Every structure is written in structure tokens, then in C-alpha cells.
PDB file of C-alpha atoms and ligand atoms in Angstrom:
ATOM      1  CA  GLU A  22     -47.975  -3.516 -13.807  1.00 59.00           C
ATOM      2  CA  GLU A  23     -47.758  -0.410 -11.518  1.00 64.00           C
ATOM      3  CA  ASP A  24     -45.456  -2.340  -9.139  1.00 88.00           C
ATOM      4  CA  LEU A  25     -42.775  -1.813 -11.720  1.00 95.00           C
ATOM      5  CA  ILE A  26     -42.214   1.852 -11.540  1.00 96.00           C
ATOM      6  CA  TYR A  27     -42.425   4.597  -8.663  1.00 96.00           C
ATOM      7  CA  ARG A  28     -41.748   8.178  -8.420  1.00 97.00           C
ATOM      8  CA  PHE A  29     -38.714   9.762  -6.376  1.00 97.00           C
ATOM      9  CA  ASN A  30     -38.114  13.566  -6.419  1.00 95.00           C
ATOM     10  CA  GLY A  31     -40.802  13.813  -9.310  1.00 95.00           C
ATOM     11  CA  ILE A  32     -38.890  11.496 -11.616  1.00 97.00           C
ATOM     12  CA  THR A  33     -40.282   8.257 -12.591  1.00 97.00           C
ATOM     13  CA  PHE A  34     -37.707   5.143 -11.637  1.00 97.00           C
ATOM     14  CA  THR A  35     -38.230   1.244 -12.079  1.00 96.00           C
ATOM     15  CA  THR A  36     -38.415  -0.754  -8.904  1.00 95.00           C
ATOM     16  CA  ARG A  37     -34.856  -2.070 -10.426  1.00 95.00           C
ATOM     17  CA  SER A  38     -33.522   1.184  -8.483  1.00 96.00           C
ATOM     18  CA  SER A  39     -34.621   0.799  -4.831  1.00 97.00           C
ATOM     19  CA  PRO A  40     -35.810   4.119  -3.128  1.00 97.00           C
ATOM     20  CA  GLU A  41     -33.306   3.445  -0.313  1.00 97.00           C
ATOM     21  CA  LEU A  42     -30.378   3.471  -2.526  1.00 98.00           C
ATOM     22  CA  LEU A  43     -31.689   6.515  -4.513  1.00 98.00           C
ATOM     23  CA  LYS A  44     -31.726   8.435  -0.797  1.00 98.00           C
ATOM     24  CA  SER A  45     -28.288   6.949   0.223  1.00 97.00           C
ATOM     25  CA  LEU A  46     -26.780   8.326  -3.005  1.00 97.00           C
ATOM     26  CA  VAL A  47     -25.715  11.655  -1.273  1.00 96.00           C
ATOM     27  CA  THR A  48     -23.573   9.528   0.698  1.00 96.00           C
ATOM     28  CA  PHE A  49     -21.349   7.946  -2.148  1.00 97.00           C
ATOM     29  CA  ASN A  50     -17.815   8.537  -2.222  1.00 96.00           C
ATOM     30  CA  ALA A  51     -16.120   9.230  -5.991  1.00 98.00           C
ATOM     31  CA  ARG A  52     -12.999   8.857  -6.567  1.00 98.00           C
ATOM     32  CA  GLU A  53     -10.719  11.329  -8.593  1.00 97.00           C
ATOM     33  CA  ASP A  54     -10.001   8.970 -11.494  1.00 97.00           C
ATOM     34  CA  ASP A  55     -13.729   7.868 -11.780  1.00 98.00           C
ATOM     35  CA  VAL A  56     -15.244   8.474 -15.168  1.00 98.00           C
ATOM     36  CA  LEU A  57     -18.928   9.119 -15.606  1.00 98.00           C
ATOM     37  CA  LEU A  58     -20.871   7.808 -18.546  1.00 98.00           C
ATOM     38  CA  VAL A  59     -24.036   9.846 -18.418  1.00 98.00           C
ATOM     39  CA  SER A  60     -27.120   9.650 -20.950  1.00 98.00           C
ATOM     40  CA  TYR A  61     -30.806   9.815 -20.869  1.00 98.00           C
ATOM     41  CA  PRO A  62     -32.008   6.256 -21.809  1.00 98.00           C
ATOM     42  CA  LYS A  63     -31.735   5.273 -25.620  1.00 98.00           C
ATOM     43  CA  SER A  64     -29.011   7.719 -26.379  1.00 98.00           C
ATOM     44  CA  GLY A  65     -26.635   5.028 -27.478  1.00 98.00           C
ATOM     45  CA  THR A  66     -25.152   3.890 -23.919  1.00 98.00           C
ATOM     46  CA  HIS A  67     -24.537   0.471 -24.685  1.00 97.00           C
ATOM     47  CA  TRP A  68     -22.409   1.681 -27.924  1.00 98.00           C
ATOM     48  CA  LEU A  69     -20.144   4.200 -26.110  1.00 98.00           C
ATOM     49  CA  ALA A  70     -20.044   1.690 -23.250  1.00 96.00           C
ATOM     50  CA  GLU A  71     -18.226  -0.647 -25.683  1.00 96.00           C
ATOM     51  CA  ILE A  72     -16.161   1.649 -27.117  1.00 97.00           C
ATOM     52  CA  LEU A  73     -14.607   2.794 -23.764  1.00 96.00           C
ATOM     53  CA  MET A  74     -14.193  -0.594 -22.620  1.00 94.00           C
ATOM     54  CA  HIS A  75     -11.749  -0.995 -25.834  1.00 95.00           C
ATOM     55  CA  LEU A  76      -9.942   2.313 -25.162  1.00 95.00           C
ATOM     56  CA  TYR A  77      -8.321   1.207 -21.866  1.00 92.00           C
ATOM     57  CA  ALA A  78      -4.884  -0.861 -22.304  1.00 81.00           C
ATOM     58  CA  SER A  79      -5.031  -0.973 -18.366  1.00 83.00           C
ATOM     59  CA  ARG A  80      -7.641  -2.740 -16.224  1.00 87.00           C
ATOM     60  CA  VAL A  81     -10.652  -0.813 -15.700  1.00 94.00           C
ATOM     61  CA  ALA A  82     -14.102  -1.704 -14.332  1.00 95.00           C
ATOM     62  CA  LEU A  83     -16.805  -0.826 -16.394  1.00 94.00           C
ATOM     63  CA  THR A  84     -19.714  -0.964 -13.530  1.00 95.00           C
ATOM     64  CA  SER A  85     -23.254  -1.125 -13.352  1.00 95.00           C
ATOM     65  CA  PRO A  86     -25.133   2.165 -13.036  1.00 97.00           C
ATOM     66  CA  ILE A  87     -24.868   3.513  -9.697  1.00 97.00           C
ATOM     67  CA  GLU A  88     -28.512   4.013  -9.441  1.00 97.00           C
ATOM     68  CA  PHE A  89     -28.920   0.242 -10.371  1.00 96.00           C
ATOM     69  CA  GLY A  90     -30.029  -2.247  -7.443  1.00 95.00           C
ATOM     70  CA  ASP A  91     -30.452  -1.629  -3.767  1.00 95.00           C
ATOM     71  CA  VAL A  92     -28.244   0.304  -1.054  1.00 95.00           C
ATOM     72  CA  SER A  93     -25.576  -2.761  -1.298  1.00 95.00           C
ATOM     73  CA  ARG A  94     -24.532  -1.213  -4.941  1.00 94.00           C
ATOM     74  CA  LEU A  95     -22.530   1.856  -2.767  1.00 95.00           C
ATOM     75  CA  ASP A  96     -20.409  -0.858  -1.103  1.00 95.00           C
ATOM     76  CA  GLN A  97     -19.829  -2.852  -4.231  1.00 94.00           C
ATOM     77  CA  LEU A  98     -18.668   0.226  -5.963  1.00 96.00           C
ATOM     78  CA  ASN A  99     -16.594   0.658  -3.037  1.00 95.00           C
ATOM     79  CA  CYS A 100     -14.991  -2.512  -3.132  1.00 95.00           C
ATOM     80  CA  LEU A 101     -13.412  -2.231  -6.479  1.00 95.00           C
ATOM     81  CA  SER A 102      -9.761  -1.458  -6.576  1.00 94.00           C
ATOM     82  CA  CYS A 103      -9.354  -0.330 -10.041  1.00 94.00           C
ATOM     83  CA  LYS A 104     -10.469   2.402 -12.125  1.00 96.00           C
ATOM     84  CA  ARG A 105     -14.128   2.714 -12.370  1.00 97.00           C
ATOM     85  CA  ILE A 106     -16.251   3.749 -15.255  1.00 97.00           C
ATOM     86  CA  ILE A 107     -19.512   4.515 -13.946  1.00 97.00           C
ATOM     87  CA  PRO A 108     -22.751   4.616 -16.200  1.00 98.00           C
ATOM     88  CA  THR A 109     -25.803   6.540 -15.062  1.00 98.00           C
ATOM     89  CA  HIS A 110     -29.246   7.831 -16.424  1.00 98.00           C
ATOM     90  CA  LEU A 111     -29.515  10.444 -13.034  1.00 98.00           C
ATOM     91  CA  ASP A 112     -30.879  13.680 -13.569  1.00 98.00           C
ATOM     92  CA  GLY A 113     -27.766  16.085 -12.872  1.00 97.00           C
ATOM     93  CA  ASN A 114     -29.581  17.223  -9.889  1.00 96.00           C
ATOM     94  CA  MET A 115     -29.340  13.614  -8.250  1.00 97.00           C
ATOM     95  CA  LEU A 116     -25.771  13.173  -8.852  1.00 97.00           C
ATOM     96  CA  PRO A 117     -23.563  12.435  -5.762  1.00 97.00           C
ATOM     97  CA  PRO A 118     -21.990  15.887  -4.674  1.00 97.00           C
ATOM     98  CA  THR A 119     -18.498  13.871  -4.642  1.00 97.00           C
ATOM     99  CA  PHE A 120     -18.434  13.610  -8.165  1.00 97.00           C
ATOM    100  CA  ARG A 121     -18.325  17.374  -8.705  1.00 96.00           C
ATOM    101  CA  LEU A 122     -15.930  18.134  -5.689  1.00 96.00           C
ATOM    102  CA  LYS A 123     -13.298  15.672  -6.834  1.00 97.00           C
ATOM    103  CA  LYS A 124     -13.772  17.030 -10.516  1.00 97.00           C
ATOM    104  CA  CYS A 125     -14.538  13.764 -11.754  1.00 98.00           C
ATOM    105  CA  LYS A 126     -14.608  13.520 -15.859  1.00 98.00           C
ATOM    106  CA  VAL A 127     -18.103  13.090 -17.266  1.00 98.00           C
ATOM    107  CA  ILE A 128     -18.881  12.088 -20.854  1.00 98.00           C
ATOM    108  CA  TYR A 129     -22.645  13.266 -21.708  1.00 98.00           C
ATOM    109  CA  LEU A 130     -24.086  11.503 -24.536  1.00 98.00           C
ATOM    110  CA  ILE A 131     -26.949  13.211 -26.318  1.00 97.00           C
ATOM    111  CA  ARG A 132     -29.011  12.050 -29.277  1.00 97.00           C
ATOM    112  CA  ASN A 133     -31.926  13.684 -31.170  1.00 97.00           C
ATOM    113  CA  PRO A 134     -34.773  13.366 -28.947  1.00 97.00           C
ATOM    114  CA  LYS A 135     -37.386  12.349 -31.732  1.00 97.00           C
ATOM    115  CA  ASP A 136     -35.658   9.153 -32.528  1.00 97.00           C
ATOM    116  CA  ILE A 137     -35.172   8.660 -28.663  1.00 98.00           C
ATOM    117  CA  ALA A 138     -38.924   8.736 -28.527  1.00 98.00           C
ATOM    118  CA  VAL A 139     -39.156   6.088 -31.102  1.00 98.00           C
ATOM    119  CA  SER A 140     -36.292   4.012 -29.469  1.00 98.00           C
ATOM    120  CA  MET A 141     -38.099   4.105 -26.070  1.00 97.00           C
ATOM    121  CA  TYR A 142     -41.643   3.463 -27.386  1.00 98.00           C
ATOM    122  CA  HIS A 143     -40.031   0.062 -28.713  1.00 97.00           C
ATOM    123  CA  TYR A 144     -38.407  -0.526 -25.503  1.00 96.00           C
ATOM    124  CA  TYR A 145     -41.299   0.043 -23.420  1.00 95.00           C
ATOM    125  CA  LYS A 146     -43.235  -2.478 -25.381  1.00 95.00           C
ATOM    126  CA  GLU A 147     -40.543  -5.267 -25.475  1.00 93.00           C
ATOM    127  CA  ASN A 148     -38.847  -4.709 -22.019  1.00 93.00           C
ATOM    128  CA  PRO A 149     -40.429  -6.554 -19.068  1.00 91.00           C
ATOM    129  CA  ASN A 150     -38.934  -3.950 -16.992  1.00 92.00           C
ATOM    130  CA  LEU A 151     -41.060  -1.473 -18.294  1.00 93.00           C
ATOM    131  CA  PRO A 152     -45.139  -1.207 -17.974  1.00 93.00           C
ATOM    132  CA  THR A 153     -46.895  -1.468 -21.317  1.00 92.00           C
ATOM    133  CA  VAL A 154     -47.932   1.261 -23.377  1.00 94.00           C
ATOM    134  CA  ASP A 155     -51.333   0.949 -25.624  1.00 88.00           C
ATOM    135  CA  SER A 156     -50.343   3.423 -28.605  1.00 97.00           C
ATOM    136  CA  TRP A 157     -47.364   5.621 -30.549  1.00 98.00           C
ATOM    137  CA  PRO A 158     -49.515   8.883 -29.975  1.00 98.00           C
ATOM    138  CA  ARG A 159     -50.238   7.753 -26.055  1.00 97.00           C
ATOM    139  CA  PHE A 160     -46.617   7.197 -25.457  1.00 98.00           C
ATOM    140  CA  LEU A 161     -45.331  10.427 -27.462  1.00 98.00           C
ATOM    141  CA  GLU A 162     -47.672  12.441 -25.100  1.00 98.00           C
ATOM    142  CA  MET A 163     -46.197  10.737 -22.342  1.00 97.00           C
ATOM    143  CA  PHE A 164     -42.707  11.381 -23.551  1.00 98.00           C
ATOM    144  CA  LEU A 165     -43.243  15.032 -23.851  1.00 98.00           C
ATOM    145  CA  LYS A 166     -44.714  15.508 -20.494  1.00 97.00           C
ATOM    146  CA  GLY A 167     -41.519  13.864 -19.065  1.00 97.00           C
ATOM    147  CA  ASP A 168     -44.102  10.885 -17.619  1.00 96.00           C
ATOM    148  CA  VAL A 169     -41.691   8.005 -18.438  1.00 97.00           C
ATOM    149  CA  VAL A 170     -38.559   6.415 -16.721  1.00 97.00           C
ATOM    150  CA  CYS A 171     -35.940   8.598 -15.835  1.00 97.00           C
ATOM    151  CA  GLY A 172     -38.019  11.552 -16.346  1.00 97.00           C
ATOM    152  CA  SER A 173     -38.342  14.379 -19.041  1.00 98.00           C
ATOM    153  CA  TRP A 174     -35.592  14.398 -21.672  1.00 98.00           C
ATOM    154  CA  PHE A 175     -35.607  18.382 -21.739  1.00 98.00           C
ATOM    155  CA  ASP A 176     -35.056  18.426 -17.936  1.00 98.00           C
ATOM    156  CA  HIS A 177     -32.154  15.859 -18.074  1.00 98.00           C
ATOM    157  CA  VAL A 178     -30.489  17.697 -20.858  1.00 98.00           C
ATOM    158  CA  LEU A 179     -30.765  20.902 -19.201  1.00 98.00           C
ATOM    159  CA  SER A 180     -29.442  19.461 -15.735  1.00 98.00           C
ATOM    160  CA  TRP A 181     -26.715  18.391 -17.275  1.00 98.00           C
ATOM    161  CA  GLU A 182     -26.118  21.200 -19.700  1.00 97.00           C
ATOM    162  CA  LYS A 183     -25.506  23.217 -17.034  1.00 95.00           C
ATOM    163  CA  HIS A 184     -21.968  21.771 -16.402  1.00 94.00           C
ATOM    164  CA  LYS A 185     -21.194  21.518 -20.235  1.00 93.00           C
ATOM    165  CA  ASN A 186     -18.286  24.324 -20.022  1.00 91.00           C
ATOM    166  CA  GLU A 187     -16.510  22.804 -17.358  1.00 91.00           C
ATOM    167  CA  LYS A 188     -13.132  21.314 -18.247  1.00 91.00           C
ATOM    168  CA  ASN A 189     -14.090  18.020 -16.889  1.00 97.00           C
ATOM    169  CA  THR A 190     -17.003  17.480 -19.185  1.00 98.00           C
ATOM    170  CA  LEU A 191     -17.518  16.482 -22.585  1.00 98.00           C
ATOM    171  CA  PHE A 192     -20.687  16.262 -24.754  1.00 97.00           C
ATOM    172  CA  LEU A 193     -20.872  13.813 -27.289  1.00 97.00           C
ATOM    173  CA  PHE A 194     -23.708  13.324 -30.076  1.00 97.00           C
ATOM    174  CA  TYR A 195     -25.020   9.765 -31.440  1.00 97.00           C
ATOM    175  CA  GLU A 196     -25.184  11.323 -34.698  1.00 96.00           C
ATOM    176  CA  ASP A 197     -21.537  12.336 -34.779  1.00 96.00           C
ATOM    177  CA  MET A 198     -20.982   9.008 -33.871  1.00 98.00           C
ATOM    178  CA  LYS A 199     -22.790   7.559 -36.848  1.00 97.00           C
ATOM    179  CA  LYS A 200     -21.242  10.056 -39.425  1.00 96.00           C
ATOM    180  CA  ASP A 201     -17.724   9.836 -38.022  1.00 98.00           C
ATOM    181  CA  LEU A 202     -16.815   7.482 -35.539  1.00 98.00           C
ATOM    182  CA  PRO A 203     -13.120   7.434 -36.001  1.00 98.00           C
ATOM    183  CA  THR A 204     -13.077  11.376 -34.946  1.00 98.00           C
ATOM    184  CA  VAL A 205     -15.432  10.902 -32.012  1.00 98.00           C
ATOM    185  CA  VAL A 206     -13.018   7.872 -30.441  1.00 98.00           C
ATOM    186  CA  ARG A 207     -10.103  10.271 -31.108  1.00 98.00           C
ATOM    187  CA  LYS A 208     -11.945  12.956 -29.208  1.00 98.00           C
ATOM    188  CA  VAL A 209     -12.638  10.747 -26.126  1.00 98.00           C
ATOM    189  CA  SER A 210      -9.390   9.293 -25.975  1.00 97.00           C
ATOM    190  CA  ALA A 211      -7.698  12.746 -25.952  1.00 97.00           C
ATOM    191  CA  PHE A 212     -10.247  13.827 -23.313  1.00 98.00           C
ATOM    192  CA  LEU A 213      -9.438  10.576 -20.965  1.00 97.00           C
ATOM    193  CA  GLY A 214      -5.789  10.961 -21.598  1.00 96.00           C
ATOM    194  CA  VAL A 215      -5.468   7.527 -23.243  1.00 96.00           C
ATOM    195  CA  ASN A 216      -2.828   7.280 -26.212  1.00 94.00           C
ATOM    196  CA  ILE A 217      -4.036   4.873 -28.968  1.00 94.00           C
ATOM    197  CA  SER A 218      -2.827   4.648 -32.352  1.00 96.00           C
ATOM    198  CA  GLU A 219      -4.633   4.848 -35.581  1.00 96.00           C
ATOM    199  CA  GLY A 220      -4.715   1.244 -35.819  1.00 97.00           C
ATOM    200  CA  LYS A 221      -6.396   0.568 -32.451  1.00 96.00           C
ATOM    201  CA  ILE A 222      -8.807   3.360 -33.276  1.00 97.00           C
ATOM    202  CA  ASN A 223     -10.132   1.605 -36.435  1.00 97.00           C
ATOM    203  CA  GLU A 224     -10.063  -1.741 -34.561  1.00 97.00           C
ATOM    204  CA  ILE A 225     -12.304  -0.322 -31.973  1.00 97.00           C
ATOM    205  CA  CYS A 226     -14.697   1.240 -34.386  1.00 98.00           C
ATOM    206  CA  GLU A 227     -15.161  -2.225 -36.112  1.00 97.00           C
ATOM    207  CA  LYS A 228     -15.708  -4.026 -32.979  1.00 96.00           C
ATOM    208  CA  SER A 229     -18.452  -1.595 -31.801  1.00 97.00           C
ATOM    209  CA  SER A 230     -20.264  -1.344 -34.918  1.00 98.00           C
ATOM    210  CA  PHE A 231     -23.981  -2.145 -34.811  1.00 98.00           C
ATOM    211  CA  THR A 232     -23.887  -5.371 -36.539  1.00 97.00           C
ATOM    212  CA  LYS A 233     -21.044  -6.820 -34.580  1.00 96.00           C
ATOM    213  CA  MET A 234     -22.843  -5.535 -31.221  1.00 96.00           C
ATOM    214  CA  LYS A 235     -25.686  -7.045 -32.461  1.00 95.00           C
ATOM    215  CA  ILE A 236     -24.391 -10.368 -33.365  1.00 94.00           C
ATOM    216  CA  ASN A 237     -22.169 -10.602 -30.298  1.00 92.00           C
ATOM    217  CA  THR A 238     -25.403  -9.984 -27.922  1.00 91.00           C
ATOM    218  CA  ALA A 239     -27.380 -12.717 -29.406  1.00 85.00           C
ATOM    219  CA  ARG A 240     -24.404 -15.394 -28.876  1.00 83.00           C
ATOM    220  CA  GLU A 241     -23.272 -14.198 -25.512  1.00 81.00           C
ATOM    221  CA  SER A 242     -25.248 -15.415 -22.356  1.00 79.00           C
ATOM    222  CA  HIS A 243     -25.734 -12.315 -20.631  1.00 78.00           C
ATOM    223  CA  ASP A 244     -25.537 -11.839 -16.532  1.00 81.00           C
ATOM    224  CA  PRO A 245     -28.723  -9.496 -16.140  1.00 78.00           C
ATOM    225  CA  SER A 246     -26.981  -8.382 -12.789  1.00 82.00           C
ATOM    226  CA  ARG A 247     -24.198  -6.677 -15.150  1.00 86.00           C
ATOM    227  CA  THR A 248     -25.835  -3.836 -17.153  1.00 91.00           C
ATOM    228  CA  VAL A 249     -24.568  -0.557 -18.368  1.00 92.00           C
ATOM    229  CA  CYS A 250     -28.471   0.462 -18.454  1.00 92.00           C
ATOM    230  CA  VAL A 251     -30.775   0.370 -15.118  1.00 92.00           C
ATOM    231  CA  LEU A 252     -33.584  -0.408 -17.442  1.00 92.00           C
ATOM    232  CA  THR A 253     -31.802  -3.400 -19.317  1.00 91.00           C
ATOM    233  CA  SER A 254     -32.103  -6.983 -18.149  1.00 88.00           C
ATOM    234  CA  VAL A 255     -32.495  -8.541 -21.762  1.00 89.00           C
ATOM    235  CA  ARG A 256     -29.653  -7.017 -23.755  1.00 90.00           C
ATOM    236  CA  LYS A 257     -30.869  -8.433 -26.967  1.00 90.00           C
ATOM    237  CA  LEU A 258     -33.583  -5.890 -26.787  1.00 92.00           C
ATOM    238  CA  VAL A 259     -31.252  -2.897 -27.219  1.00 94.00           C
ATOM    239  CA  PHE A 260     -29.848  -3.337 -30.399  1.00 95.00           C
ATOM    240  CA  ARG A 261     -33.085  -2.474 -32.611  1.00 96.00           C
ATOM    241  CA  LYS A 262     -32.343  -0.600 -35.732  1.00 98.00           C
ATOM    242  CA  GLY A 263     -29.329   1.946 -34.803  1.00 98.00           C
ATOM    243  CA  ALA A 264     -30.186   4.466 -37.529  1.00 97.00           C
ATOM    244  CA  VAL A 265     -30.548   8.111 -37.614  1.00 96.00           C
ATOM    245  CA  GLY A 266     -33.910   9.628 -38.463  1.00 95.00           C
ATOM    246  CA  ASP A 267     -36.133   6.735 -38.121  1.00 96.00           C
ATOM    247  CA  TRP A 268     -38.510   9.374 -36.162  1.00 96.00           C
ATOM    248  CA  LYS A 269     -39.585  10.152 -39.737  1.00 96.00           C
ATOM    249  CA  ASN A 270     -41.273   6.786 -39.929  1.00 97.00           C
ATOM    250  CA  TYR A 271     -43.533   7.406 -36.817  1.00 97.00           C
ATOM    251  CA  PHE A 272     -44.293  11.032 -36.466  1.00 97.00           C
ATOM    252  CA  THR A 273     -47.391  12.486 -38.212  1.00 97.00           C
ATOM    253  CA  PRO A 274     -46.828  16.171 -38.953  1.00 96.00           C
ATOM    254  CA  LYS A 275     -49.040  17.207 -36.569  1.00 97.00           C
ATOM    255  CA  GLN A 276     -46.829  15.157 -34.042  1.00 97.00           C
ATOM    256  CA  ASN A 277     -43.986  16.867 -35.408  1.00 96.00           C
ATOM    257  CA  GLN A 278     -45.494  20.199 -34.957  1.00 96.00           C
ATOM    258  CA  MET A 279     -46.603  19.380 -31.431  1.00 97.00           C
ATOM    259  CA  PHE A 280     -43.042  17.839 -30.537  1.00 97.00           C
ATOM    260  CA  GLU A 281     -41.168  21.000 -31.666  1.00 95.00           C
ATOM    261  CA  GLU A 282     -43.384  23.470 -29.926  1.00 96.00           C
ATOM    262  CA  THR A 283     -42.470  21.801 -26.373  1.00 97.00           C
ATOM    263  CA  PHE A 284     -39.146  21.550 -27.952  1.00 96.00           C
ATOM    264  CA  ASN A 285     -38.561  25.170 -28.590  1.00 95.00           C
ATOM    265  CA  LYS A 286     -40.298  25.994 -25.318  1.00 97.00           C
ATOM    266  CA  LYS A 287     -38.216  23.730 -22.955  1.00 97.00           C
ATOM    267  CA  MET A 288     -34.726  24.082 -24.976  1.00 96.00           C
ATOM    268  CA  ALA A 289     -35.145  28.399 -26.109  1.00 95.00           C
ATOM    269  CA  PHE A 290     -31.824  28.789 -23.990  1.00 94.00           C
ATOM    270  CA  SER A 291     -29.815  25.645 -24.763  1.00 96.00           C
ATOM    271  CA  GLU A 292     -26.920  25.456 -26.834  1.00 94.00           C
ATOM    272  CA  VAL A 293     -26.954  21.819 -27.225  1.00 93.00           C
ATOM    273  CA  ALA A 294     -30.531  21.928 -28.359  1.00 92.00           C
ATOM    274  CA  LYS A 295     -29.218  24.387 -31.094  1.00 90.00           C
ATOM    275  CA  HIS A 296     -26.832  21.842 -32.403  1.00 88.00           C
ATOM    276  CA  LEU A 297     -29.478  19.297 -32.808  1.00 87.00           C
ATOM    277  CA  VAL A 298     -31.739  21.667 -34.571  1.00 77.00           C
ATOM    278  CA  TYR A 299     -29.293  22.832 -37.074  1.00 71.00           C
ATOM    279  CA  GLU A 300     -27.523  19.409 -37.862  1.00 69.00           C
ATOM    280  CA  TYR A 301     -29.984  16.946 -37.515  1.00 67.00           C
TER     281      TYR A 301
HETATM  282  P1  LIG B   9     -32.539   2.121 -31.776  1.00 68.99           P
HETATM  283  O1  LIG B   9     -33.683   1.720 -30.923  1.00 68.99           O
HETATM  284  O2  LIG B   9     -33.189   3.587 -32.369  1.00 68.99           O
HETATM  285  O3  LIG B   9     -32.253   1.214 -32.792  1.00 68.99           O
HETATM  286  P2  LIG B   9     -28.966   3.041 -25.564  1.00 68.99           P
HETATM  287  O4  LIG B   9     -27.950   1.895 -25.425  1.00 68.99           O
HETATM  288  O5  LIG B   9     -29.004   3.953 -24.472  1.00 68.99           O
HETATM  289  O6  LIG B   9     -30.197   2.051 -24.532  1.00 68.99           O
HETATM  290  O7  LIG B   9     -29.404   3.398 -26.528  1.00 68.99           O
HETATM  291  C1  LIG B   9     -29.926   2.038 -27.483  1.00 68.99           C
HETATM  292  C2  LIG B   9     -29.962   2.827 -28.869  1.00 68.99           C
HETATM  293  O8  LIG B   9     -28.716   2.817 -29.442  1.00 68.99           O
HETATM  294  C3  LIG B   9     -30.832   1.712 -29.885  1.00 68.99           C
HETATM  295  O9  LIG B   9     -31.528   2.840 -30.908  1.00 68.99           O
HETATM  296  C4  LIG B   9     -29.797   0.987 -30.535  1.00 68.99           C
HETATM  297  O10 LIG B   9     -30.251   0.207 -31.563  1.00 68.99           O
HETATM  298  C5  LIG B   9     -28.530   2.027 -30.569  1.00 68.99           C
HETATM  299  N1  LIG B   9     -27.324   1.556 -30.477  1.00 68.99           N
HETATM  300  C6  LIG B   9     -26.743   0.448 -29.956  1.00 68.99           C
HETATM  301  N2  LIG B   9     -25.673  -0.182 -30.331  1.00 68.99           N
HETATM  302  C7  LIG B   9     -25.270   0.534 -31.304  1.00 68.99           C
HETATM  303  C8  LIG B   9     -24.041   0.678 -32.333  1.00 68.99           C
HETATM  304  N3  LIG B   9     -23.093  -0.140 -32.377  1.00 68.99           N
HETATM  305  N4  LIG B   9     -24.441   1.737 -33.499  1.00 68.99           N
HETATM  306  C9  LIG B   9     -25.260   2.414 -33.524  1.00 68.99           C
HETATM  307  N5  LIG B   9     -26.521   2.484 -32.635  1.00 68.99           N
HETATM  308  C10 LIG B   9     -26.312   1.737 -31.809  1.00 68.99           C
END
């Protein structure tokens, strides 16, 4: 149980990221045309990754997360000759410095943390790579304290929001994707400098629907050494509900109040958080 997780830089990691790899991340060589797909777990990473893969006509490699595996990971990434889309759940302060020096494009995906807490609770219960949790109230406490894998949601968002206004950074909201996916896909393709037709956009939206992805994943036999989320080895577990507002089925009024107190305290100066508060 306890062997599944450990702490590094004050953040909880699973043993699917070796400490040696985390230590050697600073030495990583980013390339100008790398695209980083950044998210806190359960924000819709698999969904956005699917969309990105359909977007490019040319050959691109969707790699496993930079923090996944052992030190050999960095060499594997180095050996890829084509353009790389690199997912990561790393805190902004742990990003290998060359990504910023080379001004690589960064897409940061964000989702209402109440829905993330619920999604992550189920993931903890079912995912063999995570320790077990006894109850929802206990998990929510851990989530608010940041005592979960990848650390505090609040700190994660804040660490990336510092770079929000840089030209090479795009913030996307899961809720916007649910509301109007074609608009988001258009925005992403413009940001990445990819030319695609309206017909292709519709095709991408169809292929990346929750139902399609869930069905396809159940059919595929998946290679667990290839994943877009360091926590995922059983891809089937990812496609649970895919809805906005499921938190309302779990939070008691008191838990909601507790959540909002922490949220307001931690996110007092966050522009991104305002969007979440007013819109969702
Ligand atoms: P739920 O647990 O609320 O259903 P990640 O990919 O970062 O691990 O995020 C997983 C969450 O995204 C899950 O949320 C999952 O259902 C949802 N998701 C995955 N694919 C989706 C899709 N095509 N459309 C909407 N939501 C999707």
C-alpha cells in the first residue's frame, strides 16, 4: 500500500515515477517544436490528447508523460525524431527549464476542482496504482490539504497560472469543451498553427466524444507502458461519467462550504479561478 507513493519536493508521486527520473528532469533537452499538454489529474487529459492526435496531418508523437517511468525516459524522448506532444502533471516549478528557454507551446487544461475531487475519489478507489481511501469525506479532506497524488490542485493551478499571459501558453477549460467543442478545437488549431477544415473539426469532435472514446477503449487492448497520464495503466477506468457538475451528487452543504473557504483563501488572486466561479 504505502509502497505505491512517496514524496518528492513536498509533492506526492506514485512509484510509477522514479525519484531518479524526477531528479534528472532538470537535464532534459526540450525542442522548439515540442508541445506540452499540462493538466492536474482528472481534468480531461485523455480527451484533449485524443483531439490533439487527430489535429495533425503530419506525423507527431504523443509521448508518455515526461515524469513516467525511470531515468531511461529522457533518452527515449531524445530518440524520437518527429514532433513531440508531451503530456505532464508536473507542478509548474518542476518543469525542465529548457521548455521555457525554448518558448515551447504549452496547453494547460483546467477543470472545476469540485468535479476533479469526485473524479479522483473514484480513481483512488479503482486504480491499482493508487492507495485505497476509506470514504468520500476523508478523501475530500485529503484533497483540500493537497495530500493526494500530484499535490494540491490549488498550488498546481497557481504554479502554471504565473505563465498564463505568455504568448506560447493557452489555457483551456474542460467545461468549455463540454459546452462547445468545435470552438475549442478551432482555438487549439489556431494556437498550434495547424490549418484544418470545418469538416475535419466536426470529424474530430465526433471521434473524441465520451461514448466513442469509452467504447473504443473497451475494445482496444492497451499497452500500459504507453499512457498520457502517469497514474493510468488501465485506460478503461478513465471513462467514468464525463459530466459537468457531478460534484452536486457528492458534496453536502457543509462540505461545499468548507471547499469554498479553502478555494477563496487559496485562489484569492487567481484570474483563472474567477472564470470557474462565475461560469460553473
Ligand atoms: P469523470 O471521472 O468525472 O467522469 P483525465 O483524462 O485527466 O484522467 O480525466 C478523466 C476525466 O475526464 C473523467 O471524468 C472522464 O470521464 C473525463 N473524460 C474522458 N474523456 C472524455 C470525453 N471524451 N468527454 C468528456 N469527458 C471525458
